Short mmCIF file of C-alpha atoms in Angstrom, two decimals:
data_model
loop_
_atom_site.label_atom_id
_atom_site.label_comp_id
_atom_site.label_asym_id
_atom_site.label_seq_id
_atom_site.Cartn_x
_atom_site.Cartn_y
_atom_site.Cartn_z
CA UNK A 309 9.28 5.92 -8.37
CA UNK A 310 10.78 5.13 -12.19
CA UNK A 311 8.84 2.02 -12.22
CA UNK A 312 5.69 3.93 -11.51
CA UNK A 313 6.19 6.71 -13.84
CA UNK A 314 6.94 4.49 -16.40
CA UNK A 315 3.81 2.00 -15.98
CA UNK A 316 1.79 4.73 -15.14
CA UNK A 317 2.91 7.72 -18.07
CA UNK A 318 4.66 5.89 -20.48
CA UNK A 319 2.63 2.74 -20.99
CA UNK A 320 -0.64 4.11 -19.70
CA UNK A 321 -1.34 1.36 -17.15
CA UNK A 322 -2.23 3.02 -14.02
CA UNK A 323 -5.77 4.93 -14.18
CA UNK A 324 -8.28 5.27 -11.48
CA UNK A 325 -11.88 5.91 -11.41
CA UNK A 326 -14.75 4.45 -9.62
CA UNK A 327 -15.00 0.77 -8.60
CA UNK A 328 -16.84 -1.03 -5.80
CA UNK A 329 -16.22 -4.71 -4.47
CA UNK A 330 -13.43 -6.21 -1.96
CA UNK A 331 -10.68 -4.50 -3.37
CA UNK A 332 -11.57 -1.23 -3.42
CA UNK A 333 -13.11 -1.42 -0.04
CA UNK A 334 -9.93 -2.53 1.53
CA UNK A 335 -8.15 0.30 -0.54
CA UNK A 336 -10.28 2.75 0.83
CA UNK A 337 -9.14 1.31 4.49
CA UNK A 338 -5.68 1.24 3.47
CA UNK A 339 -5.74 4.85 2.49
CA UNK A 340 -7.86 6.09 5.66
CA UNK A 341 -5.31 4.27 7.74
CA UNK A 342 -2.20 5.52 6.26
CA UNK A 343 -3.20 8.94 5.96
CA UNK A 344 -5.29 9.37 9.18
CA UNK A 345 -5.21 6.57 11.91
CA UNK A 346 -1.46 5.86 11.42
CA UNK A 347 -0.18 9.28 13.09
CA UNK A 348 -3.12 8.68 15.58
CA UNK A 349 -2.45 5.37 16.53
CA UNK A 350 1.09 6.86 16.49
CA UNK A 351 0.34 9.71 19.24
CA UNK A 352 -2.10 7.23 21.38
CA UNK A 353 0.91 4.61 21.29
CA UNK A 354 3.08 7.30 22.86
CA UNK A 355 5.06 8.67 19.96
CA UNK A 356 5.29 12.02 19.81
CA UNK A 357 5.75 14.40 16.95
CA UNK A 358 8.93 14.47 15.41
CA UNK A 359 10.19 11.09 16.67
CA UNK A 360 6.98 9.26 15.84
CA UNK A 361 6.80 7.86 12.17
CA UNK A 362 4.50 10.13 10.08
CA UNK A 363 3.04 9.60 6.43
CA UNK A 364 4.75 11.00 3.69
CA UNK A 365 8.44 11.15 5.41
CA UNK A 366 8.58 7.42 6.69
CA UNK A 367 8.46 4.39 4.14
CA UNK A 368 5.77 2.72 6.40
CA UNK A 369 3.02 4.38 6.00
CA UNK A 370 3.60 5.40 2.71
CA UNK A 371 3.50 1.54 1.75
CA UNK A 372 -0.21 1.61 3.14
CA UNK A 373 -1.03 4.50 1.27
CA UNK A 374 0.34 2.97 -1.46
CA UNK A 375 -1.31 -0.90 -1.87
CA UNK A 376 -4.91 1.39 -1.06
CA UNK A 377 -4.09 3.42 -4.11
CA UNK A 378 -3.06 -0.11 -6.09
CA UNK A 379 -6.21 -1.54 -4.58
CA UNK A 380 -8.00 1.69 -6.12
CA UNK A 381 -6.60 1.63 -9.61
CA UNK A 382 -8.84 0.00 -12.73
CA UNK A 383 -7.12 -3.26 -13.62
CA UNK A 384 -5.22 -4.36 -15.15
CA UNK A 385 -2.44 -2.75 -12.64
CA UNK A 386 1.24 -3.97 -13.87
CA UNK A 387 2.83 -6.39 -11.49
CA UNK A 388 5.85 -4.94 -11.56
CA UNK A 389 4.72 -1.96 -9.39
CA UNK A 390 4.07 -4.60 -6.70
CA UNK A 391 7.46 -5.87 -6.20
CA UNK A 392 9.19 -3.35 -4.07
CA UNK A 393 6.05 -2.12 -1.71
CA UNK A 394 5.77 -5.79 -1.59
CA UNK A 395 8.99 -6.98 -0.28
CA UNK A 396 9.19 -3.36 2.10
CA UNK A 397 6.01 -4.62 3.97
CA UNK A 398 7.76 -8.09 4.76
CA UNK A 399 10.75 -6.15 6.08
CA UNK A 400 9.24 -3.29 7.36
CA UNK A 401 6.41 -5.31 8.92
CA UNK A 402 8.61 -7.85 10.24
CA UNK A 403 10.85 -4.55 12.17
CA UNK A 404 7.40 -3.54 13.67
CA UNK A 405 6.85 -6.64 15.55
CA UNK A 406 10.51 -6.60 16.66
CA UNK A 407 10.70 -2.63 17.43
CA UNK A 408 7.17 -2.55 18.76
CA UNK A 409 5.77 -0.17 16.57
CA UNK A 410 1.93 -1.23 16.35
CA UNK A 411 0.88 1.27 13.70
CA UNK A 412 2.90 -0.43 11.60
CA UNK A 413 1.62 -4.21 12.19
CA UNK A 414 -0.69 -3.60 9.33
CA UNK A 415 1.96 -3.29 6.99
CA UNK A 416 2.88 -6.69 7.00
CA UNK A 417 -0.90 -7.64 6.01
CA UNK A 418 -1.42 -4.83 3.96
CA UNK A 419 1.17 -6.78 1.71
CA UNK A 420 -0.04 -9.92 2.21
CA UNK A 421 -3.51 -8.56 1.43
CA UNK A 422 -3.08 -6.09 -1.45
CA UNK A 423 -1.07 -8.41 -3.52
CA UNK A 424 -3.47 -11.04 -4.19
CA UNK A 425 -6.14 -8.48 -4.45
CA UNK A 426 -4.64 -7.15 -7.16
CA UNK A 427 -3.61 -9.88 -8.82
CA UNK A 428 -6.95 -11.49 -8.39
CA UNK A 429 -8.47 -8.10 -10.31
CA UNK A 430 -6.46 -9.16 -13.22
CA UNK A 431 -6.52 -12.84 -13.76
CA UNK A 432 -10.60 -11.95 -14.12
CA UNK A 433 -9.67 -9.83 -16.62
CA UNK A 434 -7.04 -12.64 -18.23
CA UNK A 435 -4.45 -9.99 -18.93
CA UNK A 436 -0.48 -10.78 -19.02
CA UNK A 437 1.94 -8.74 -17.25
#
């Protein structure tokens, strides 16, 4: 959270607005997913509320929710805010697989996804972290 306030209030690096192409199409699916199919697929799975893993309480989803809104942002987006979400959806995804949690399988790609994604927005802009 101190890494995002800072790149996003303090040095002004995080803004939104309207985009279209790859990345903002898969941001849009990360976002539907984490805020929408994730408790479904959660309740169809057999989870029930409270012991299933809902967005905005468990890290999961929120890690979605949070490489869509990346995905979403105008480059340049600071690298640094890609560290932790990153290394969360290698461990968290990884834990799905081995917990059998299926709504979270996507986590693991979302990672794997988002990152270059993002990085790819900036390197066609030819900005430095």
């Amino acid at each position: 959270g101190a890494i995002l306030a800072y790149v996003g209030l303090v040095r002004n690096q995080l803004r939104f607005g309207l985009s279209f192409g790859p990345a903002a199409i898969v941001g849009i699916g990360f976002v539907a997913y984490a805020a929408v199919l994730y408790p479904l697929l959660g309740i169809w799975t057999g989870h029930a509320y409270p012991e299933m893993p809902v967005f905005g309480v468990t890290p999961c989803p929120v890690t979605i929710f949070t490489f869509g809104f990346f995905l979403l942002a105008k480059p340049p987006v600071s690298r640094w805010v890609l560290a932790i979400p990153f290394i969360w959806s290698l461990i968290g995804g990884g834990a799905a697989f081995l917990l059998g949690v299926p709504q979270d399988w996507l986590l693991l790609v979302s990672g794997v996804v988002a990152v270059p994604l993002v990085v790819a927005c900036r390197s066609n802009l030819n900005v430095k972290a």
